[in-house]
């Protein structure tokens, strides 16, 4: 017994023993109770940070405890190795993303090994390895075959100077991070996965099949899927397009969750891309300029929700289906073309966005719901909003006195009787666009033929291997110019010379099923096999709260697709989920010329103090 704990000696001797005994390697053993405990796989950014250490320590403790209790415990590890940071590092340092990534993996693995974690390293997976991403491609082809994957145009951020597509995080204040040029929205073709086909099941299982998940994560999943029950109905009109035909057959449809407030409509608003907006803009330069302005700037829903509400008159009006009155149509930047019908009935007294809009443009505001015990006031708005369940219709003619649900039913019935509307369920969830115009990702296994269009790569030719020697310079996807990538490629249908698809897959694809690959990591013939049958579902998943929505939703979807293809038996991948908090570090940043940000570690900077000793800035050492 030593008096002093000498960690180097103790750790070294314990770890030498573990390595010699291969202590953490596990095999499928049906005589033992299995337990699968897994951490979200790290991005190989360079060095481990304290968030990683905390995450893996929880995993390690659980693994050791359950081993001692006699369980057969699997704790694997791998690398989420594709993605944009490797391309950015390549641009900065001139090294190929592959080299940067593999160097980082080697370094971080050493750090993990120094921690003495109880990891079964024989199952290590790196998502940038062809033996892994081959199966992304294989499943993608299966999805195409089943109609779960399909091709359509998508709106992207386009940098007109670099002639390249930008990721959302590369757009800063509406400008390209590298060029500073105003970013445009462009439509280009891409592949989508029909996650919306699974919306109902993804939602139902949140309440039925995830008892081991934190309530707040479940709520976030539900909100993201966003089932909305309401009424879809039409305002009629006689507006004709250039061809003389009525636009939309003379009906402007809207979706509303508050049909009970239909008598409070004081205007309508359509999305900038709506056919009525486009029609009106043809003879209205001011409106056309506004629509153009809406095209630059963010594309995400969060950006649209928080930006200042702005609009422009179209000069058109439509007819209220119940009162017969004329209602003015505006174009509003807060109306999304991709939700509902791309048009809303404006009820400023009871909808916060409409309220902000009406105040700004001095449009009438008409109260049509009364909440008992509350005084309606244009000042104490937040207080008032959100009480719809108790709302009683007022100033609404025959609907007066009806409570929310009854009022919705009565209005829906009247609209239905006129053949102008019906109850409808709308989902917030959109299909998952997986095409990325980037180099460092899984190549989408498609060949473009002049005659036959987009043709799937035959299964026997998988994987389509990503060249390792590209060094992106920011001016578009280097795969366009990589001769080796396209050399000798022929159309699988006619055998004539053709070109490979250069888009790669969203890296969320990689992380949607890696935890199943850990179960059969070396299987060359199958994506997953006996290992997954034994270990899945995972008993405990551990990771950061920042993945509470997208990663978990995509992983749940992917699992259900694999189940429907007969590859696994489970409905849900993760029985228990632990989301650890974020470990925060002090970081320093500097604005780049183009408006982007460069980050620096605390040990690389010196604080600048004022005469009282207060920190007023920092400079690079
Ligand atoms: C009138 C109204 C009155 C509304 C009221 C709400 C409150 P969720 O619950 O998220 O489904 N909406 C419909 N389509 C839209 C679009 N394309 N872009 C932006 N907003 C849109 O939201 C449904 C509500 O969002 C709908 O109900 C509509 O505003 C708006 F006191 O209609 B509501």
XYZ file of C-alpha atoms and ligand atoms in Angstrom:
654
model
C 0.000 0.000 0.000
C 1.388 3.373 -0.970
C 0.711 6.468 1.133
C 0.336 8.639 -1.870
C -2.010 8.013 -4.812
C 0.304 8.110 -7.770
C -2.184 8.175 -10.618
C 0.352 7.521 -13.328
C 1.576 4.293 -11.727
C -1.806 3.061 -10.627
C -3.514 3.820 -13.926
C -0.678 2.321 -15.931
C -0.680 -0.938 -14.074
C -4.476 -1.254 -14.093
C -4.675 -0.434 -17.767
C -1.869 -2.812 -18.700
C -3.779 -5.545 -16.949
C -7.074 -4.651 -18.680
C -5.420 -4.531 -22.075
C -3.680 -7.875 -21.581
C -6.938 -9.459 -20.469
C -8.940 -7.653 -23.178
C -11.220 -6.946 -20.251
C -13.933 -4.928 -21.969
C -14.487 -6.959 -25.077
C -17.957 -8.454 -25.021
C -19.661 -11.048 -27.169
C -23.288 -11.959 -27.624
C -23.913 -14.423 -24.800
C -27.497 -15.531 -24.468
C -26.877 -17.059 -21.046
C -26.331 -13.591 -19.560
C -28.599 -10.592 -19.246
C -27.442 -7.999 -21.740
C -27.125 -4.292 -21.110
C -26.234 -1.850 -23.858
C -24.974 1.514 -22.552
C -23.792 3.979 -25.149
C -22.674 7.597 -25.405
C -23.485 9.760 -28.394
C -20.494 9.388 -30.655
C -18.130 12.360 -30.660
C -17.204 14.568 -33.559
C -13.400 14.294 -33.938
C -12.779 17.995 -33.550
C -9.223 17.695 -32.253
C -9.171 17.296 -28.496
C -11.620 15.958 -25.945
C -13.411 18.632 -23.939
C -14.898 18.394 -20.469
C -18.348 17.692 -21.906
C -16.951 14.505 -23.438
C -15.259 13.549 -20.196
C -18.457 13.966 -18.237
C -20.490 12.030 -20.789
C -18.119 9.047 -20.935
C -17.607 8.994 -17.186
C -21.343 8.482 -16.682
C -21.257 5.707 -19.282
C -18.152 4.163 -17.671
C -19.604 4.112 -14.148
C -22.805 2.523 -15.344
C -20.892 -0.087 -17.319
C -18.633 -1.045 -14.420
C -21.488 -1.172 -11.927
C -23.621 -3.437 -14.099
C -20.674 -5.692 -14.959
C -20.165 -6.224 -11.256
C -23.831 -7.128 -10.993
C -23.304 -9.871 -13.565
C -24.672 -8.225 -16.702
C -23.110 -8.610 -20.122
C -22.457 -4.913 -20.762
C -21.544 -3.272 -24.044
C -19.892 0.166 -24.015
C -18.729 0.980 -27.558
C -17.154 4.088 -29.090
C -16.902 5.614 -32.535
C -16.444 8.797 -34.528
C -18.952 11.047 -36.223
C -16.266 11.775 -38.731
C -17.914 13.535 -41.671
C -18.940 17.171 -41.684
C -18.189 20.764 -42.355
C -15.540 21.533 -39.697
C -13.088 19.223 -41.478
C -13.614 21.208 -44.680
C -13.143 24.491 -42.843
C -9.949 23.205 -41.239
C -8.780 22.100 -44.679
C -9.298 25.604 -46.033
C -7.406 27.102 -43.138
C -4.469 24.693 -43.075
C -4.403 23.224 -46.573
C -4.629 19.603 -45.368
C -7.175 17.169 -46.819
C -10.200 16.666 -44.510
C -9.428 12.940 -44.413
C -5.978 13.492 -42.942
C -7.190 16.100 -40.440
C -9.998 13.778 -39.344
C -7.883 10.639 -38.937
C -5.186 12.573 -37.063
C -7.800 13.912 -34.674
C -9.295 10.473 -34.176
C -5.891 9.051 -33.265
C -5.259 11.828 -30.765
C -8.666 11.700 -29.126
C -8.579 7.930 -28.918
C -5.313 8.189 -27.000
C -6.930 10.654 -24.623
C -9.853 8.313 -24.067
C -7.557 5.397 -23.482
C -5.631 7.436 -20.935
C -8.911 7.874 -19.071
C -9.171 4.097 -18.735
C -12.753 3.928 -19.970
C -14.351 0.472 -20.109
C -14.763 0.606 -23.886
C -14.848 -2.410 -26.180
C -12.482 -0.922 -28.779
C -12.843 -3.935 -31.063
C -16.149 -2.391 -32.162
C -14.824 1.076 -33.020
C -16.588 2.676 -35.986
C -15.622 5.796 -37.966
C -18.448 7.059 -40.150
C -16.022 8.281 -42.853
C -14.813 4.713 -43.426
C -16.178 3.162 -46.647
C -17.014 -0.032 -44.742
C -19.462 2.073 -42.723
C -20.908 4.519 -45.221
C -21.417 1.749 -47.755
C -24.460 0.880 -45.679
C -25.764 4.465 -45.730
C -25.701 4.119 -49.496
C -27.224 0.666 -49.458
C -30.134 1.722 -47.262
C -30.613 4.871 -49.334
C -31.064 2.666 -52.420
C -33.558 0.498 -50.536
C -35.442 3.649 -49.558
C -35.484 4.844 -53.179
C -36.841 1.491 -54.166
C -39.631 1.713 -51.595
C -40.432 5.342 -52.385
C -39.220 6.484 -48.957
C -36.436 8.468 -50.662
C -37.374 10.741 -53.561
C -35.995 13.618 -55.582
C -37.439 17.122 -55.757
C -36.230 20.696 -55.834
C -35.138 22.338 -52.618
C -34.415 25.910 -51.629
C -30.784 26.546 -50.695
C -28.600 29.483 -49.671
C -26.566 30.514 -52.705
C -23.401 32.589 -52.555
C -23.281 34.455 -55.906
C -19.578 35.257 -55.652
C -18.216 31.827 -54.716
C -20.945 30.209 -56.831
C -21.585 27.760 -54.057
C -24.290 26.560 -51.707
C -23.919 27.596 -48.083
C -25.038 25.793 -44.960
C -27.340 27.850 -42.708
C -24.513 28.444 -40.255
C -22.391 29.891 -43.048
C -24.897 32.686 -43.575
C -24.230 35.571 -41.230
C -26.741 38.410 -41.219
C -27.851 37.365 -44.676
C -24.303 37.411 -46.080
C -21.863 34.661 -47.076
C -19.258 34.033 -44.357
C -16.352 33.916 -46.798
C -17.266 36.477 -49.440
C -19.542 38.855 -47.538
C -21.891 38.760 -50.552
C -25.662 38.962 -50.038
C -26.943 35.401 -50.040
C -29.711 34.405 -52.450
C -32.247 31.626 -52.224
C -32.046 29.194 -55.126
C -33.960 26.116 -56.092
C -31.918 23.044 -56.974
C -32.785 19.321 -57.065
C -32.075 17.165 -54.039
C -33.107 13.978 -52.254
C -35.665 13.790 -49.469
C -36.638 11.046 -47.039
C -40.318 10.669 -46.265
C -40.161 11.002 -42.513
C -43.665 12.519 -42.728
C -45.028 9.059 -43.568
C -43.938 8.102 -40.062
C -45.219 11.235 -38.313
C -48.180 9.565 -36.663
C -46.120 6.660 -35.330
C -43.236 8.912 -34.249
C -45.715 10.990 -32.283
C -47.719 8.131 -30.763
C -44.598 6.317 -29.607
C -43.410 9.395 -27.718
C -46.181 8.887 -25.194
C -46.487 5.089 -25.452
C -43.046 3.662 -25.971
C -40.527 6.008 -24.336
C -41.156 5.808 -20.596
C -37.415 6.018 -19.943
C -36.992 9.426 -21.601
C -36.954 12.801 -19.853
C -40.296 14.593 -20.100
C -38.803 17.708 -21.625
C -37.133 15.799 -24.440
C -40.410 14.052 -25.176
C -42.142 17.409 -25.310
C -39.513 18.726 -27.709
C -40.066 15.706 -29.960
C -43.825 16.278 -29.893
C -43.513 19.959 -30.664
C -41.165 19.326 -33.540
C -43.512 16.772 -35.086
C -46.194 19.381 -34.409
C -49.570 17.800 -35.010
C -52.078 20.611 -35.424
C -55.786 20.044 -35.614
C -57.742 22.798 -37.289
C -59.807 23.783 -40.280
C -58.757 24.300 -43.883
C -61.083 26.541 -45.811
C -61.184 28.919 -48.767
C -61.773 32.606 -49.288
C -63.292 32.878 -52.763
C -62.242 35.376 -55.440
C -62.393 36.025 -59.165
C -58.748 36.928 -59.737
C -57.510 35.726 -63.100
C -53.948 34.896 -64.043
C -52.215 36.004 -67.264
C -53.748 33.006 -69.044
C -57.264 34.170 -68.172
C -57.954 31.253 -65.814
C -58.981 31.815 -62.192
C -55.956 31.541 -59.918
C -56.362 28.454 -57.725
C -59.831 27.889 -59.205
C -61.013 31.058 -57.488
C -60.188 29.787 -54.013
C -57.535 31.018 -51.631
C -57.131 28.309 -48.989
C -55.910 28.956 -45.445
C -55.260 26.682 -42.497
C -56.301 27.782 -39.026
C -56.348 26.249 -35.573
C -58.724 29.008 -34.493
C -61.755 28.736 -36.754
C -63.705 30.050 -33.731
C -62.201 33.478 -34.479
C -63.277 33.597 -38.126
C -65.531 36.620 -37.484
C -62.476 38.559 -36.315
C -60.709 38.408 -39.685
C -59.598 41.907 -40.723
C -57.106 40.978 -43.456
C -55.450 37.965 -45.097
C -51.751 37.432 -45.615
C -49.993 35.172 -48.099
C -46.373 33.988 -48.343
C -44.047 35.837 -50.769
C -43.990 32.710 -52.979
C -47.808 32.377 -53.063
C -49.407 32.458 -56.568
C -51.508 35.515 -55.643
C -48.386 37.365 -54.492
C -46.540 36.521 -57.683
C -49.550 37.545 -59.777
C -49.889 40.902 -58.032
C -46.149 41.584 -58.206
C -46.198 41.337 -62.001
C -47.855 44.762 -62.164
C -46.544 46.218 -58.922
C -42.802 47.009 -58.758
C -42.918 47.934 -55.064
C -44.423 44.556 -54.208
C -41.963 42.784 -56.514
C -39.091 44.498 -54.684
C -40.500 43.417 -51.336
C -40.812 39.797 -52.492
C -37.214 39.967 -53.706
C -36.161 41.280 -50.290
C -37.905 38.349 -48.598
C -35.787 35.990 -50.714
C -32.544 37.080 -49.123
C -31.999 36.310 -45.500
C -32.585 33.202 -43.447
C -34.488 30.152 -44.557
C -35.025 28.523 -41.185
C -38.329 28.626 -39.404
C -36.692 30.050 -36.284
C -35.330 32.969 -38.277
C -38.717 33.613 -39.831
C -40.431 33.541 -36.441
C -38.123 36.036 -34.775
C -37.604 38.516 -37.594
C -39.572 41.761 -37.683
C -43.006 41.299 -39.266
C -43.147 43.108 -42.581
C -45.627 43.187 -45.398
C -46.921 44.839 -48.508
C -50.411 45.294 -49.964
C -51.256 43.243 -53.060
C -54.184 45.461 -54.019
C -56.235 42.260 -54.297
C -59.122 41.203 -52.133
C -60.977 37.964 -51.456
C -64.442 37.196 -50.086
C -65.051 36.099 -46.502
C -66.828 32.736 -46.787
C -69.336 33.402 -43.986
C -69.945 37.168 -44.034
C -69.489 37.749 -47.759
C -67.411 40.840 -46.986
C -64.314 41.806 -48.961
C -61.010 41.128 -47.202
C -57.741 42.752 -48.268
C -54.845 40.441 -49.171
C -51.325 41.324 -48.020
C -47.992 39.615 -48.539
C -46.424 38.892 -45.152
C -42.847 37.820 -44.477
C -44.076 35.722 -41.539
C -46.229 33.465 -43.681
C -44.464 30.269 -44.719
C -45.169 28.811 -48.131
C -44.235 25.377 -46.788
C -46.825 25.268 -43.992
C -50.523 24.667 -44.485
C -51.491 26.508 -47.687
C -49.019 29.363 -47.523
C -51.775 31.779 -46.546
C -53.411 32.871 -43.291
C -56.581 34.559 -42.191
C -55.450 37.563 -40.171
C -57.075 37.733 -36.759
C -55.024 40.392 -35.017
C -57.072 40.385 -31.834
C -56.139 36.780 -31.086
C -52.977 35.866 -32.958
C -49.708 37.376 -31.831
C -48.098 37.599 -35.267
C -51.201 39.079 -36.868
C -51.359 41.500 -33.964
C -47.842 42.775 -34.516
C -48.563 43.065 -38.237
C -51.866 44.923 -37.788
C -50.355 47.393 -35.329
C -47.531 48.151 -37.705
C -49.762 48.727 -40.738
C -52.685 50.233 -38.792
C -55.153 47.503 -39.757
C -58.397 47.063 -37.780
C -58.384 44.827 -34.708
C -61.656 43.213 -33.716
C -62.079 41.171 -30.525
C -64.219 38.058 -31.068
C -63.340 35.882 -28.089
C -63.893 36.600 -24.446
C -62.056 34.719 -21.717
C -64.046 34.769 -18.456
C -62.251 36.635 -15.696
C -59.847 38.378 -18.080
C -59.972 41.839 -19.476
C -59.004 42.102 -23.082
C -56.379 44.735 -23.560
C -54.075 45.566 -26.410
C -51.338 46.325 -23.901
C -51.397 43.179 -21.713
C -51.272 40.990 -24.767
C -49.139 38.094 -23.509
C -51.512 37.618 -20.619
C -54.450 37.268 -22.846
C -53.004 34.998 -25.490
C -52.930 31.242 -24.943
C -56.239 30.968 -23.099
C -58.155 29.661 -26.069
C -59.700 26.606 -24.375
C -61.855 28.885 -22.207
C -62.632 31.422 -24.905
C -66.277 32.228 -25.579
C -67.248 33.694 -28.963
C -68.482 37.318 -28.932
C -69.148 39.817 -31.748
C -69.605 36.722 -33.890
C -73.289 36.673 -34.810
C -74.824 33.218 -34.559
C -71.713 31.791 -32.897
C -71.919 34.097 -29.878
C -71.800 32.214 -26.588
C -70.133 29.080 -27.972
C -66.995 27.931 -26.144
C -63.834 27.357 -28.217
C -64.339 23.734 -29.332
C -68.053 24.130 -29.958
C -67.420 27.321 -31.914
C -64.781 25.583 -34.068
C -67.213 22.737 -34.764
C -70.046 25.107 -35.685
C -67.866 27.183 -38.011
C -66.381 24.057 -39.611
C -69.887 22.666 -40.216
C -71.039 25.891 -41.892
C -67.942 26.030 -44.098
C -68.434 22.385 -45.042
C -72.089 23.045 -45.943
C -70.911 25.695 -48.407
C -68.330 23.281 -49.824
C -65.567 25.652 -48.805
C -63.774 23.845 -46.004
C -63.302 20.960 -43.634
C -61.461 19.923 -40.495
C -57.878 19.061 -41.163
C -54.752 17.847 -39.408
C -51.558 19.633 -40.363
C -48.045 18.568 -39.384
C -45.112 20.772 -38.720
C -42.700 17.987 -39.568
C -41.251 18.207 -43.069
C -39.571 15.525 -45.132
C -35.894 15.250 -44.409
C -33.730 16.828 -47.118
C -30.513 14.803 -47.107
C -28.578 16.249 -50.075
C -25.650 18.459 -49.210
C -23.540 20.220 -51.821
C -20.422 19.384 -49.831
C -17.393 17.174 -50.257
C -16.778 15.572 -46.862
C -19.743 13.219 -46.542
C -21.227 9.981 -47.876
C -21.524 10.164 -51.680
C -25.145 9.807 -52.785
C -25.108 6.656 -54.965
C -26.622 8.086 -58.126
C -25.338 8.360 -61.702
C -26.622 11.023 -64.065
C -27.177 9.965 -67.643
C -28.225 12.388 -70.370
C -30.808 9.961 -71.573
C -31.941 8.157 -68.427
C -31.657 10.905 -65.840
C -30.800 10.080 -62.234
C -30.068 6.349 -62.097
C -29.273 4.467 -58.848
C -25.811 2.887 -58.633
C -26.234 -0.924 -58.800
C -25.888 -2.546 -55.374
C -22.900 -4.618 -56.491
C -20.943 -1.417 -57.180
C -21.222 -0.134 -53.605
C -19.600 1.579 -51.892
C -19.188 4.655 -54.059
C -15.904 5.670 -52.482
C -15.209 9.293 -51.613
C -11.785 10.428 -52.863
C -9.507 11.161 -49.909
C -7.218 13.683 -51.555
C -9.444 16.731 -52.011
C -8.605 20.003 -50.312
C -11.671 22.242 -50.513
C -10.941 25.935 -51.073
C -14.442 27.260 -50.451
C -15.354 27.762 -54.076
C -17.844 24.957 -54.460
C -17.713 21.202 -54.084
C -14.272 19.880 -55.164
C -15.904 16.642 -56.323
C -17.104 18.526 -59.412
C -13.515 18.857 -60.543
C -12.171 15.520 -59.307
C -11.432 13.596 -62.488
C -10.886 10.253 -60.784
C -14.328 10.398 -59.216
C -16.045 10.622 -62.598
C -13.560 8.613 -64.678
C -15.028 5.625 -66.462
C -18.491 6.114 -64.981
C -21.212 4.799 -67.263
C -24.977 4.806 -67.068
C -26.150 1.551 -65.441
C -29.059 1.428 -67.922
C -27.448 2.117 -71.308
C -23.708 1.902 -70.620
C -22.992 5.301 -72.146
C -20.562 7.696 -70.412
C -22.221 9.457 -67.461
C -21.403 11.567 -64.398
C -21.576 10.785 -60.739
C -23.805 12.697 -58.382
C -21.501 15.009 -56.407
C -23.859 15.774 -53.523
C -23.172 13.974 -50.285
C -25.513 13.002 -47.470
C -26.432 15.072 -44.442
C -24.217 13.827 -41.604
C -27.327 13.179 -39.525
C -27.629 10.066 -41.715
C -24.363 8.744 -40.275
C -25.471 9.217 -36.700
C -28.925 7.734 -37.282
C -27.804 4.136 -36.986
C -24.119 3.861 -35.937
C -25.229 2.428 -32.598
C -26.660 -0.540 -34.487
C -23.449 -0.999 -36.438
C -21.536 -1.297 -33.139
C -23.491 -4.525 -32.672
C -22.116 -6.042 -35.909
C -19.169 -3.770 -36.665
C -17.211 -6.069 -38.959
C -20.019 -7.681 -40.918
C -19.168 -7.220 -44.590
C -22.295 -8.857 -45.946
C -24.965 -7.229 -43.882
C -25.716 -3.812 -42.470
C -26.692 -5.408 -39.160
C -27.222 -9.010 -38.133
C -27.183 -11.225 -35.028
C -25.406 -8.598 -32.954
C -28.220 -6.096 -33.352
C -30.765 -8.823 -32.644
C -28.993 -9.444 -29.330
C -28.097 -5.899 -28.186
C -30.939 -3.747 -29.497
C -32.804 -1.843 -28.251
C -30.105 0.106 -26.496
C -30.809 0.155 -22.762
C -29.232 3.492 -21.920
C -28.288 6.305 -24.277
C -26.276 9.204 -22.901
C -25.592 12.514 -24.574
C -26.030 16.222 -24.823
C -29.357 18.004 -24.720
C -28.428 19.783 -27.953
C -29.375 16.561 -29.748
C -32.807 16.340 -28.104
C -34.644 17.053 -31.336
C -33.093 16.276 -34.689
C -30.622 13.503 -33.989
C -33.057 11.570 -31.823
C -35.933 12.035 -34.242
C -33.874 10.935 -37.246
C -32.504 7.932 -35.322
C -36.045 6.927 -34.346
C -37.214 7.296 -37.948
C -34.248 5.398 -39.376
C -34.853 2.550 -36.921
C -38.479 2.285 -38.011
C -37.429 2.176 -41.667
C -34.909 -0.576 -40.879
C -37.643 -2.425 -39.025
C -40.006 -2.136 -41.983
C -37.272 -3.483 -44.250
C -36.955 -6.481 -41.923
C -33.439 -5.600 -40.728
C -34.200 -5.173 -37.026
C -37.079 -6.099 -34.777
C -37.270 -3.029 -32.545
C -39.721 -0.132 -32.872
C -37.665 2.320 -30.847
C -33.858 2.386 -30.573
C -33.304 3.884 -27.116
C -35.130 2.574 -24.049
C -33.658 5.046 -21.579
C -32.194 8.411 -22.363
C -30.014 10.546 -20.162
C -29.315 14.053 -21.353
C -26.480 15.593 -19.456
C -26.169 19.327 -19.110
C -23.646 21.302 -21.078
C -20.213 21.935 -19.634
C -19.349 25.507 -20.462
C -15.928 26.954 -21.016
C -14.771 30.507 -21.330
C -14.087 31.134 -24.991
C -12.755 34.115 -26.874
C -13.798 35.129 -30.350
C -12.905 37.720 -32.919
C -15.031 38.994 -35.806
C -13.490 38.265 -39.164
C -13.540 40.835 -41.951
C -16.454 39.050 -43.584
C -18.554 39.042 -40.425
C -17.751 35.440 -39.392
C -16.137 34.481 -36.099
C -12.774 32.986 -35.199
C -12.536 31.267 -31.798
C -9.584 31.131 -29.415
C -8.781 29.061 -26.328
C -8.318 30.860 -22.988
C -4.678 29.723 -22.841
C -3.958 31.518 -26.109
C -5.135 34.959 -25.033
C -4.311 37.551 -22.413
C -6.986 39.664 -20.793
C -6.809 43.424 -21.233
C -7.738 45.305 -18.052
C -8.761 48.895 -17.458
C -7.302 51.038 -14.631
C -9.769 49.534 -12.112
C -8.739 46.004 -13.008
C -11.912 45.208 -14.897
C -11.550 42.964 -17.970
C -12.362 45.082 -21.004
C -10.980 42.920 -23.785
C -8.429 40.327 -24.726
C -5.497 39.968 -27.078
C -3.839 36.999 -28.683
C -0.634 35.946 -26.944
C -56.066 32.399 -37.439
C -55.671 32.418 -36.028
C -56.227 33.115 -35.002
C -54.602 31.583 -35.796
C -55.688 32.973 -33.726
C -54.013 31.415 -34.572
C -54.568 32.153 -33.523
P -49.926 25.838 -35.492
O -50.631 25.733 -34.177
O -48.469 25.996 -35.395
O -50.370 24.787 -36.478
N -50.673 29.750 -40.003
C -51.300 28.916 -40.843
N -50.592 28.730 -41.962
C -49.472 29.486 -41.819
C -48.346 29.724 -42.637
N -48.231 29.157 -43.855
N -47.377 30.548 -42.185
C -47.499 31.142 -40.984
N -48.532 30.957 -40.173
C -49.523 30.137 -40.577
O -50.401 27.229 -36.143
C -51.552 27.337 -36.897
C -51.800 28.788 -37.044
O -50.676 29.370 -37.704
C -53.003 29.067 -37.875
O -54.109 29.463 -37.083
C -52.621 30.348 -38.618
O -53.010 31.392 -37.738
C -51.116 30.280 -38.692
F -56.217 33.627 -32.716
O -55.337 31.303 -38.002
B -54.222 30.908 -37.120
